[in-house]
Amino acid sequence: SKDIDAIKEKADNLRRNWKYAEAIPLYEDIIKKQTFTLGENHVDTLDTRHWLAHCYSKQNDYQKATPIFQDVGEKQAFTLGENDEDTLNTRYMLARCYYDQNDYQKATPIFQDVGEKETFTLGENHEDTLNTRNWLALCYYQQNDYQKAIPIFQDVGEKRTFTLGENHVDTLNTRYWLALCYYEQNDYQKAIPIFQDVGEKRTFTLGKNNQDTLHSRYWLAGCYYQQKDYQKAILILE
């Protein structure tokens, strides 16, 4: 109805401007109306609930966000199909909630499944596919499973270089995590050239005092320090 559309537009605008606390009661009001007029399984009702959960997650209120994403994902899988973009998007957000709560056990299989389905529906080079797979690799990294993380970071890094360019912030981010994996495995020979390259490219794109630039340089110095090459470590940290 026009009434619902008007409120939804207002809520969406608030959400886009990061005014989550103001958007939430509007979304809740719309959901009541949609549930009554359209039913709880209707695609529009589910869409509104997705955005309500999105607002909660942005406020770090995972207690509220998680069960909504879970329920909406199940209902969307039933009504739209498990390969539908909206279904996958909701399940991705559910996995992100688990990740942000350090619950990597629960996040990992969801990222894995969503990544496989996105590869199938969107293609292996699609930015959503690569983003999901990057989060999967981060899950493995956080669980110290570098054997599984490395080939994914490697592959995503190569595909992002190809699709986004070698200086893109996402490409550099993936390669930074790849280097961290090598560092954690004490494989400084492999970590050093990546930290070096990422540091230079970040200096160029983000500036030399940017936090991400400094992080890459700090870990590069750490590599030299671990190799007892103190001269090089000191030069970087100066």
Coordinates of N, CA and C in Angstrom, one line a residue:
S1 N 0.8 -1.2 0.0 CA 0.0 0.0 0.0 C 0.9 1.2 0.0
K2 N 0.3 2.4 -0.4 CA 1.0 3.6 -0.4 C 1.6 4.0 0.9
D3 N 0.7 3.7 1.9 CA 1.1 4.0 3.3 C 2.4 3.3 3.7
I4 N 2.4 2.0 3.5 CA 3.6 1.2 3.8 C 4.8 1.7 3.0
D5 N 4.6 1.9 1.7 CA 5.7 2.3 0.8 C 6.3 3.6 1.3
A6 N 5.5 4.6 1.8 CA 6.0 5.8 2.3 C 6.9 5.6 3.5
I7 N 6.4 4.8 4.5 CA 7.1 4.6 5.7 C 8.4 3.8 5.3
K8 N 8.3 2.9 4.4 CA 9.5 2.1 4.0 C 10.6 3.0 3.4
E9 N 10.2 3.9 2.6 CA 11.1 4.8 2.0 C 11.8 5.7 3.0
K10 N 11.1 6.1 4.0 CA 11.6 6.9 5.1 C 12.6 6.1 5.9
A11 N 12.2 4.8 6.2 CA 13.1 3.9 7.0 C 14.4 3.6 6.2
D12 N 14.3 3.4 4.9 CA 15.4 3.1 4.1 C 16.4 4.2 4.0
N13 N 15.8 5.4 3.9 CA 16.7 6.6 3.9 C 17.4 6.8 5.2
L14 N 16.7 6.6 6.3 CA 17.4 6.7 7.7 C 18.5 5.7 7.7
R15 N 18.2 4.4 7.3 CA 19.2 3.4 7.4 C 20.5 3.7 6.5
R16 N 20.2 4.3 5.3 CA 21.3 4.6 4.4 C 22.2 5.7 5.0
N17 N 21.6 6.5 5.9 CA 22.3 7.6 6.6 C 22.8 7.2 8.0
W18 N 22.9 5.9 8.2 CA 23.4 5.3 9.4 C 22.6 5.7 10.7
K19 N 21.3 6.1 10.5 CA 20.4 6.4 11.6 C 19.6 5.2 12.0
Y20 N 20.3 4.2 12.5 CA 19.7 2.9 12.7 C 18.6 2.9 13.8
A21 N 18.9 3.7 14.9 CA 18.0 3.7 16.0 C 16.6 4.3 15.6
E22 N 16.7 5.2 14.6 CA 15.4 5.9 14.1 C 14.7 4.9 13.1
A23 N 15.5 4.2 12.4 CA 14.9 3.3 11.3 C 14.2 2.1 11.9
I24 N 14.8 1.6 13.0 CA 14.3 0.3 13.6 C 12.8 0.4 14.0
P25 N 12.2 1.4 14.7 CA 10.8 1.3 15.0 C 9.9 1.4 13.7
L26 N 10.4 2.1 12.7 CA 9.7 2.2 11.5 C 9.6 0.8 10.8
Y27 N 10.7 0.2 10.7 CA 10.7 -1.2 10.2 C 9.8 -2.1 10.9
E28 N 9.8 -2.0 12.3 CA 9.0 -2.9 13.1 C 7.5 -2.6 12.8
D29 N 7.2 -1.3 12.6 CA 5.8 -1.0 12.3 C 5.4 -1.5 10.9
I30 N 6.3 -1.4 9.9 CA 6.0 -2.0 8.6 C 5.8 -3.5 8.6
I31 N 6.7 -4.2 9.4 CA 6.6 -5.6 9.5 C 5.2 -6.1 10.0
K32 N 4.7 -5.3 11.1 CA 3.4 -5.7 11.6 C 2.3 -5.6 10.5
K33 N 2.4 -4.4 9.8 CA 1.4 -4.2 8.7 C 1.5 -5.3 7.6
Q34 N 2.8 -5.5 7.2 CA 3.0 -6.5 6.1 C 2.6 -7.9 6.5
T35 N 2.9 -8.3 7.8 CA 2.6 -9.6 8.3 C 1.0 -9.8 8.2
F36 N 0.3 -8.7 8.6 CA -1.1 -8.8 8.7 C -1.7 -8.8 7.3
T37 N -1.2 -8.0 6.3 CA -1.8 -7.9 5.0 C -1.3 -8.9 4.0
L38 N 0.0 -9.2 4.1 CA 0.7 -10.0 3.1 C 1.0 -11.4 3.6
G39 N 1.2 -11.5 4.9 CA 1.6 -12.8 5.5 C 3.1 -12.8 5.8
E40 N 3.5 -13.7 6.7 CA 4.9 -13.7 7.2 C 5.9 -14.3 6.2
N41 N 5.4 -15.0 5.3 CA 6.3 -15.6 4.3 C 6.4 -14.8 3.0
H42 N 5.7 -13.7 2.9 CA 5.7 -12.9 1.7 C 7.1 -12.3 1.5
V43 N 7.5 -12.2 0.3 CA 8.9 -11.7 0.0 C 9.1 -10.3 0.5
D44 N 8.1 -9.4 0.5 CA 8.2 -8.1 1.0 C 8.4 -8.0 2.5
T45 N 7.6 -8.9 3.2 CA 7.7 -9.0 4.7 C 9.1 -9.4 5.0
L46 N 9.6 -10.5 4.3 CA 11.0 -11.0 4.6 C 12.1 -10.0 4.3
D47 N 11.8 -9.2 3.3 CA 12.8 -8.2 2.9 C 12.9 -7.1 4.0
T48 N 11.8 -6.7 4.5 CA 11.8 -5.7 5.6 C 12.4 -6.2 6.8
R49 N 12.2 -7.5 7.2 CA 12.8 -8.1 8.3 C 14.3 -8.2 8.2
H50 N 14.7 -8.5 6.9 CA 16.2 -8.5 6.6 C 16.8 -7.2 7.0
W51 N 16.2 -6.1 6.6 CA 16.7 -4.8 6.9 C 16.6 -4.4 8.3
L52 N 15.6 -4.9 9.0 CA 15.5 -4.6 10.5 C 16.7 -5.3 11.1
A53 N 17.0 -6.6 10.8 CA 18.1 -7.3 11.3 C 19.5 -6.6 11.0
H54 N 19.5 -6.1 9.8 CA 20.7 -5.3 9.3 C 21.0 -4.2 10.2
C55 N 19.9 -3.4 10.6 CA 20.1 -2.3 11.5 C 20.6 -2.7 12.9
Y56 N 20.0 -3.8 13.4 CA 20.5 -4.4 14.7 C 22.0 -4.8 14.6
S57 N 22.3 -5.4 13.5 CA 23.7 -5.9 13.4 C 24.7 -4.7 13.3
K58 N 24.2 -3.6 12.7 CA 25.1 -2.4 12.6 C 25.2 -1.7 14.0
Q59 N 24.3 -2.0 14.9 CA 24.4 -1.5 16.2 C 25.1 -2.5 17.1
N60 N 25.7 -3.5 16.5 CA 26.3 -4.6 17.3 C 25.4 -5.4 18.2
D61 N 24.1 -5.3 17.9 CA 23.1 -6.0 18.7 C 22.8 -7.3 18.1
Y62 N 23.8 -8.2 18.2 CA 23.7 -9.5 17.5 C 22.7 -10.4 18.1
Q63 N 22.3 -10.2 19.4 CA 21.3 -11.0 20.1 C 20.0 -10.9 19.3
K64 N 19.7 -9.7 18.8 CA 18.5 -9.4 18.1 C 18.6 -9.7 16.6
A65 N 19.8 -9.4 16.1 CA 20.0 -9.6 14.6 C 20.0 -11.1 14.2
T66 N 20.8 -11.9 15.0 CA 21.0 -13.3 14.6 C 19.8 -14.1 14.4
P67 N 18.8 -14.2 15.4 CA 17.7 -15.0 15.1 C 16.8 -14.5 14.0
I68 N 16.8 -13.2 13.7 CA 16.0 -12.7 12.6 C 16.6 -13.2 11.2
F69 N 17.9 -13.0 11.1 CA 18.6 -13.4 9.9 C 18.4 -14.9 9.7
Q70 N 18.5 -15.7 10.8 CA 18.3 -17.1 10.7 C 16.9 -17.5 10.2
D71 N 15.9 -16.9 10.8 CA 14.5 -17.2 10.4 C 14.2 -16.7 9.0
V72 N 14.6 -15.5 8.6 CA 14.4 -14.9 7.3 C 15.1 -15.8 6.2
G73 N 16.3 -16.2 6.5 CA 17.1 -17.0 5.6 C 16.4 -18.3 5.3
E74 N 15.8 -18.9 6.3 CA 15.1 -20.2 6.2 C 13.8 -20.0 5.3
K75 N 13.1 -18.9 5.7 CA 11.8 -18.6 4.9 C 12.1 -18.3 3.5
Q76 N 13.2 -17.5 3.2 CA 13.5 -17.1 1.9 C 14.0 -18.3 1.1
A77 N 14.7 -19.2 1.7 CA 15.1 -20.5 1.0 C 13.9 -21.2 0.6
F78 N 12.9 -21.2 1.4 CA 11.6 -21.9 1.1 C 10.8 -21.2 0.0
T79 N 10.7 -19.9 0.1 CA 9.8 -19.2 -0.8 C 10.5 -18.8 -2.1
L80 N 11.8 -18.4 -2.0 CA 12.5 -17.9 -3.2 C 13.5 -18.9 -3.8
G81 N 13.9 -19.9 -2.9 CA 14.8 -20.9 -3.4 C 16.2 -20.6 -2.7
E82 N 17.0 -21.7 -2.5 CA 18.2 -21.5 -1.7 C 19.3 -20.8 -2.5
N83 N 19.2 -20.8 -3.8 CA 20.2 -20.1 -4.6 C 19.8 -18.6 -5.0
D84 N 18.7 -18.2 -4.5 CA 18.2 -16.8 -4.8 C 19.2 -15.8 -4.1
E85 N 19.4 -14.7 -4.8 CA 20.4 -13.7 -4.3 C 20.0 -13.2 -2.9
D86 N 18.7 -12.9 -2.7 CA 18.2 -12.4 -1.4 C 18.5 -13.5 -0.3
T87 N 18.2 -14.7 -0.6 CA 18.5 -15.8 0.4 C 19.9 -15.8 0.7
L88 N 20.8 -15.8 -0.3 CA 22.2 -15.9 0.0 C 22.7 -14.6 0.7
N89 N 22.2 -13.5 0.4 CA 22.5 -12.3 1.1 C 22.2 -12.3 2.6
T90 N 21.0 -12.8 2.9 CA 20.6 -13.0 4.3 C 21.5 -14.0 5.0
R91 N 21.8 -15.1 4.4 CA 22.7 -16.1 5.0 C 24.1 -15.5 5.2
Y92 N 24.5 -14.8 4.3 CA 25.8 -14.1 4.4 C 25.9 -13.2 5.6
M93 N 24.8 -12.4 5.8 CA 24.7 -11.5 7.0 C 24.6 -12.3 8.3
L94 N 24.0 -13.4 8.2 CA 23.9 -14.3 9.4 C 25.3 -14.8 9.8
A95 N 26.1 -15.2 8.8 CA 27.5 -15.6 9.0 C 28.3 -14.5 9.5
R96 N 28.1 -13.3 9.0 CA 28.8 -12.1 9.5 C 28.5 -11.8 11.0
C97 N 27.3 -12.0 11.4 CA 26.9 -11.9 12.8 C 27.7 -12.9 13.7
Y98 N 27.8 -14.1 13.2 CA 28.5 -15.1 14.0 C 30.0 -14.7 14.0
Y99 N 30.5 -14.3 12.9 CA 32.0 -13.9 12.8 C 32.2 -12.8 13.8
D100 N 31.4 -11.8 13.8 CA 31.6 -10.6 14.7 C 31.5 -11.0 16.1
Q101 N 30.9 -12.1 16.4 CA 30.8 -12.6 17.8 C 31.9 -13.6 18.1
N102 N 32.8 -13.7 17.2 CA 33.9 -14.7 17.3 C 33.5 -16.2 17.3
D103 N 32.3 -16.4 16.7 CA 31.8 -17.8 16.7 C 32.1 -18.3 15.3
Y104 N 33.4 -18.7 15.1 CA 33.9 -19.1 13.7 C 33.3 -20.4 13.3
Q105 N 33.1 -21.3 14.4 CA 32.5 -22.6 14.1 C 31.2 -22.5 13.3
K106 N 30.4 -21.6 13.7 CA 29.1 -21.4 13.0 C 29.2 -20.6 11.7
A107 N 30.1 -19.7 11.7 CA 30.2 -18.8 10.5 C 30.8 -19.6 9.3
T108 N 31.8 -20.4 9.6 CA 32.6 -21.1 8.5 C 31.7 -21.9 7.5
P109 N 30.8 -22.8 8.0 CA 30.1 -23.6 7.0 C 29.1 -22.8 6.2
I110 N 28.6 -21.7 6.8 CA 27.7 -20.8 6.1 C 28.4 -20.0 5.0
F111 N 29.5 -19.4 5.3 CA 30.3 -18.7 4.3 C 30.7 -19.7 3.2
Q112 N 31.0 -20.9 3.6 CA 31.4 -21.9 2.6 C 30.3 -22.2 1.6
D113 N 29.1 -22.5 2.2 CA 28.0 -22.8 1.4 C 27.5 -21.7 0.5
V114 N 27.5 -20.5 1.1 CA 27.1 -19.3 0.3 C 28.1 -19.0 -0.8
G115 N 29.4 -19.2 -0.5 CA 30.4 -18.9 -1.5 C 30.3 -19.9 -2.7
E116 N 30.0 -21.2 -2.4 CA 29.8 -22.2 -3.4 C 28.6 -21.8 -4.3
K117 N 27.5 -21.4 -3.6 CA 26.2 -21.1 -4.4 C 26.4 -19.8 -5.2
E118 N 27.2 -18.9 -4.7 CA 27.4 -17.6 -5.4 C 28.3 -17.9 -6.6
T119 N 29.3 -18.8 -6.4 CA 30.2 -19.2 -7.5 C 29.3 -19.7 -8.7
F120 N 28.3 -20.5 -8.3 CA 27.4 -21.2 -9.2 C 26.5 -20.2 -9.9
T121 N 25.9 -19.2 -9.1 CA 24.9 -18.3 -9.6 C 25.4 -17.0 -10.2
L122 N 26.5 -16.5 -9.6 CA 27.0 -15.2 -10.0 C 28.3 -15.3 -10.8
G123 N 29.0 -16.4 -10.5 CA 30.3 -16.6 -11.2 C 31.4 -16.4 -10.2
E124 N 32.6 -17.0 -10.5 CA 33.7 -17.1 -9.6 C 34.4 -15.7 -9.4
N125 N 34.2 -14.8 -10.4 CA 34.9 -13.5 -10.3 C 34.0 -12.4 -9.8
H126 N 32.8 -12.7 -9.5 CA 31.8 -11.7 -9.0 C 32.3 -11.2 -7.7
E127 N 32.1 -9.9 -7.5 CA 32.6 -9.3 -6.2 C 32.0 -9.9 -5.0
D128 N 30.7 -10.3 -5.0 CA 30.0 -10.9 -3.9 C 30.6 -12.2 -3.6
T129 N 30.9 -13.0 -4.6 CA 31.5 -14.3 -4.5 C 32.9 -14.2 -3.8
L130 N 33.7 -13.3 -4.3 CA 35.0 -13.1 -3.8 C 35.0 -12.5 -2.3
N131 N 34.0 -11.7 -2.1 CA 33.9 -11.1 -0.7 C 33.5 -12.2 0.3
T132 N 32.6 -13.1 -0.1 CA 32.2 -14.2 0.8 C 33.4 -15.2 1.0
R133 N 34.1 -15.5 0.0 CA 35.2 -16.4 0.1 C 36.4 -15.8 0.9
N134 N 36.5 -14.4 0.8 CA 37.5 -13.8 1.7 C 37.1 -13.9 3.2
W135 N 35.8 -13.8 3.5 CA 35.4 -14.0 4.9 C 35.6 -15.4 5.3
L136 N 35.4 -16.4 4.4 CA 35.6 -17.8 4.7 C 37.1 -18.0 5.1
A137 N 38.0 -17.4 4.3 CA 39.4 -17.5 4.6 C 39.8 -16.8 6.0
L138 N 39.1 -15.7 6.2 CA 39.3 -15.0 7.5 C 38.9 -16.0 8.7
C139 N 37.8 -16.7 8.5 CA 37.3 -17.7 9.5 C 38.4 -18.7 9.8
Y140 N 39.0 -19.2 8.7 CA 40.1 -20.2 8.9 C 41.3 -19.6 9.6
Y141 N 41.6 -18.4 9.2 CA 42.7 -17.6 9.8 C 42.5 -17.5 11.3
Q142 N 41.3 -17.1 11.7 CA 41.0 -16.8 13.1 C 41.1 -18.1 13.9
Q143 N 40.9 -19.3 13.2 CA 41.0 -20.6 13.9 C 42.4 -21.2 13.7
N144 N 43.3 -20.4 13.3 CA 44.7 -20.8 13.1 C 44.8 -21.9 12.0
D145 N 43.9 -22.1 11.1 CA 43.9 -23.1 10.1 C 44.5 -22.5 8.8
Y146 N 45.8 -22.2 8.8 CA 46.4 -21.5 7.7 C 46.5 -22.3 6.5
Q147 N 46.5 -23.6 6.6 CA 46.5 -24.5 5.4 C 45.3 -24.3 4.5
K148 N 44.2 -24.0 5.2 CA 42.9 -23.8 4.5 C 42.8 -22.3 4.0
A149 N 43.3 -21.4 4.9 CA 43.2 -20.0 4.6 C 44.0 -19.6 3.4
I150 N 45.2 -20.1 3.3 CA 46.2 -19.6 2.3 C 45.7 -19.8 0.9
P151 N 45.3 -21.0 0.4 CA 44.9 -21.1 -1.0 C 43.7 -20.2 -1.3
I152 N 42.8 -19.9 -0.3 CA 41.7 -19.1 -0.6 C 42.1 -17.6 -0.8
F153 N 42.9 -17.1 0.2 CA 43.4 -15.8 0.1 C 44.2 -15.6 -1.2
Q154 N 45.0 -16.6 -1.6 CA 45.8 -16.6 -2.8 C 44.9 -16.4 -4.0
D155 N 43.9 -17.3 -4.1 CA 42.9 -17.3 -5.2 C 42.1 -16.0 -5.3
V156 N 41.6 -15.5 -4.1 CA 40.8 -14.3 -4.1 C 41.7 -13.1 -4.5
G157 N 42.9 -13.1 -4.0 CA 43.8 -12.0 -4.3 C 44.1 -11.9 -5.8
E158 N 44.3 -13.0 -6.4 CA 44.6 -13.0 -7.9 C 43.3 -12.6 -8.6
K159 N 42.1 -13.1 -8.2 CA 40.9 -12.7 -8.9 C 40.6 -11.2 -8.7
R160 N 40.9 -10.7 -7.5 CA 40.6 -9.3 -7.2 C 41.6 -8.4 -8.0
T161 N 42.8 -8.9 -8.1 CA 43.8 -8.1 -8.9 C 43.3 -8.0 -10.3
F162 N 42.7 -9.1 -10.8 CA 42.2 -9.1 -12.2 C 40.9 -8.3 -12.4
T163 N 40.0 -8.3 -11.4 CA 38.7 -7.6 -11.5 C 38.7 -6.2 -11.0
L164 N 39.4 -6.0 -9.9 CA 39.4 -4.6 -9.3 C 40.7 -3.8 -9.5
G165 N 41.8 -4.5 -9.8 CA 43.0 -3.8 -10.0 C 43.9 -4.1 -8.8
E166 N 45.3 -4.0 -9.1 CA 46.2 -4.4 -8.0 C 46.3 -3.4 -6.9
N167 N 45.9 -2.1 -7.1 CA 45.9 -1.1 -6.1 C 44.6 -0.9 -5.3
H168 N 43.6 -1.7 -5.7 CA 42.3 -1.6 -5.0 C 42.4 -2.0 -3.5
V169 N 41.7 -1.3 -2.7 CA 41.8 -1.5 -1.2 C 41.5 -3.0 -0.9
D170 N 40.5 -3.6 -1.6 CA 40.1 -5.0 -1.3 C 41.2 -6.0 -1.7
T171 N 41.8 -5.7 -2.8 CA 42.9 -6.5 -3.3 C 44.1 -6.5 -2.3
L172 N 44.4 -5.3 -1.9 CA 45.5 -5.2 -0.9 C 45.2 -5.8 0.4
N173 N 43.9 -5.7 0.8 CA 43.5 -6.3 2.1 C 43.7 -7.8 2.1
T174 N 43.2 -8.4 1.0 CA 43.4 -9.9 0.8 C 44.8 -10.3 0.8
R175 N 45.7 -9.6 0.1 CA 47.1 -9.9 0.1 C 47.8 -9.7 1.4
Y176 N 47.3 -8.7 2.2 CA 47.8 -8.5 3.5 C 47.6 -9.7 4.4
W177 N 46.3 -10.2 4.3 CA 46.0 -11.4 5.2 C 46.7 -12.6 4.7
L178 N 47.0 -12.7 3.4 CA 47.8 -13.8 2.9 C 49.2 -13.8 3.5
A179 N 49.8 -12.6 3.6 CA 51.1 -12.4 4.1 C 51.1 -12.7 5.6
L180 N 50.0 -12.3 6.3 CA 49.9 -12.7 7.8 C 49.9 -14.2 8.0
C181 N 49.2 -14.9 7.1 CA 49.2 -16.4 7.2 C 50.6 -16.9 7.1
Y182 N 51.4 -16.4 6.2 CA 52.8 -16.9 6.0 C 53.6 -16.5 7.3
Y183 N 53.3 -15.3 7.8 CA 54.0 -14.9 9.0 C 53.7 -15.8 10.2
E184 N 52.5 -16.2 10.3 CA 52.1 -17.0 11.4 C 52.7 -18.4 11.3
Q185 N 53.0 -18.8 10.0 CA 53.7 -20.1 9.8 C 55.2 -20.0 9.8
N186 N 55.7 -18.8 10.2 CA 57.1 -18.5 10.2 C 57.8 -18.6 8.9
D187 N 57.0 -18.4 7.8 CA 57.5 -18.4 6.4 C 57.7 -17.0 6.0
Y188 N 58.8 -16.4 6.6 CA 59.1 -15.0 6.3 C 59.5 -14.7 4.9
Q189 N 60.1 -15.7 4.2 CA 60.5 -15.5 2.8 C 59.3 -15.2 2.0
K190 N 58.2 -15.8 2.3 CA 57.0 -15.6 1.5 C 56.3 -14.3 1.9
A191 N 56.3 -14.1 3.3 CA 55.6 -12.9 3.8 C 56.2 -11.6 3.4
I192 N 57.5 -11.5 3.4 CA 58.2 -10.3 3.2 C 57.9 -9.6 1.9
P193 N 58.0 -10.2 0.8 CA 57.7 -9.5 -0.5 C 56.3 -9.0 -0.6
I194 N 55.4 -9.8 0.1 CA 54.0 -9.3 0.0 C 53.7 -8.1 0.9
F195 N 54.2 -8.2 2.2 CA 54.1 -7.0 3.1 C 54.7 -5.8 2.4
Q196 N 55.9 -6.0 1.8 CA 56.6 -4.9 1.2 C 55.8 -4.3 0.0
D197 N 55.3 -5.1 -0.8 CA 54.5 -4.6 -2.0 C 53.2 -4.0 -1.5
V198 N 52.5 -4.6 -0.6 CA 51.2 -4.1 -0.1 C 51.5 -2.7 0.6
G199 N 52.6 -2.7 1.4 CA 52.9 -1.4 2.1 C 53.2 -0.3 1.1
E200 N 53.9 -0.6 0.0 CA 54.2 0.4 -1.0 C 52.9 0.9 -1.7
K201 N 52.1 -0.1 -2.0 CA 50.8 0.3 -2.7 C 49.8 1.0 -1.8
R202 N 49.8 0.6 -0.5 CA 49.0 1.4 0.4 C 49.5 2.8 0.7
T203 N 50.8 2.9 0.7 CA 51.4 4.3 0.9 C 50.9 5.1 -0.3
F204 N 50.9 4.6 -1.5 CA 50.5 5.3 -2.7 C 49.0 5.6 -2.7
T205 N 48.2 4.7 -2.3 CA 46.7 4.8 -2.4 C 46.1 5.5 -1.2
L206 N 46.6 5.1 0.0 CA 46.0 5.6 1.2 C 46.8 6.7 1.9
G207 N 48.1 6.7 1.6 CA 49.0 7.7 2.3 C 49.8 7.0 3.4
K208 N 51.0 7.6 3.7 CA 52.0 6.8 4.5 C 51.6 6.8 6.0
N209 N 50.7 7.6 6.4 CA 50.3 7.6 7.8 C 48.9 6.9 8.1
N210 N 48.4 6.3 7.0 CA 47.1 5.6 7.1 C 47.4 4.3 8.0
Q211 N 46.4 4.0 8.8 CA 46.5 2.8 9.7 C 46.9 1.5 9.0
D212 N 46.2 1.3 7.9 CA 46.5 0.1 7.1 C 47.9 0.0 6.6
T213 N 48.4 1.2 6.1 CA 49.8 1.3 5.6 C 50.7 1.0 6.7
L214 N 50.5 1.6 7.9 CA 51.4 1.4 9.1 C 51.4 -0.1 9.5
H215 N 50.2 -0.7 9.4 CA 50.1 -2.1 9.8 C 51.0 -3.0 8.9
S216 N 50.9 -2.7 7.6 CA 51.8 -3.6 6.7 C 53.2 -3.3 7.0
R217 N 53.6 -2.1 7.3 CA 55.0 -1.8 7.5 C 55.5 -2.4 8.9
Y218 N 54.6 -2.4 9.8 CA 54.9 -3.0 11.2 C 55.1 -4.5 11.0
W219 N 54.3 -5.2 10.2 CA 54.5 -6.6 10.1 C 55.7 -6.9 9.2
L220 N 56.0 -6.1 8.3 CA 57.2 -6.2 7.5 C 58.4 -6.2 8.4
A221 N 58.4 -5.1 9.3 CA 59.5 -5.0 10.3 C 59.6 -6.2 11.2
G222 N 58.4 -6.7 11.5 CA 58.3 -8.0 12.4 C 59.0 -9.2 11.7
C223 N 58.8 -9.3 10.4 CA 59.4 -10.4 9.6 C 61.0 -10.3 9.7
Y224 N 61.5 -9.0 9.5 CA 62.9 -8.8 9.6 C 63.4 -9.1 11.0
Y225 N 62.6 -8.7 12.0 CA 63.0 -8.9 13.4 C 63.1 -10.4 13.7
Q226 N 62.1 -11.2 13.2 CA 62.1 -12.6 13.4 C 63.3 -13.3 12.8
Q227 N 63.8 -12.7 11.7 CA 64.9 -13.2 11.0 C 66.2 -12.7 11.5
K228 N 66.1 -11.9 12.6 CA 67.3 -11.3 13.3 C 68.0 -10.3 12.4
D229 N 67.2 -9.7 11.4 CA 67.8 -8.7 10.6 C 67.4 -7.3 11.2
Y230 N 68.0 -7.0 12.3 CA 67.5 -5.9 13.1 C 67.7 -4.5 12.4
Q231 N 68.8 -4.4 11.5 CA 69.0 -3.2 10.8 C 67.8 -2.8 10.0
K232 N 67.3 -3.8 9.2 CA 66.2 -3.5 8.3 C 64.9 -3.2 9.2
A233 N 64.7 -4.0 10.3 CA 63.5 -3.7 11.1 C 63.5 -2.3 11.6
I234 N 64.7 -1.9 12.1 CA 64.8 -0.5 12.7 C 64.5 0.5 11.7
L235 N 65.1 0.4 10.5 CA 64.9 1.3 9.4 C 63.4 1.6 9.1
I236 N 62.6 0.5 9.1 CA 61.2 0.6 8.8 C 60.4 1.2 9.9
L237 N 60.8 0.9 11.1 CA 60.1 1.4 12.3 C 60.4 2.9 12.6
E238 N 61.5 3.4 12.1 CA 61.9 4.8 12.4 C 60.9 5.8 11.8

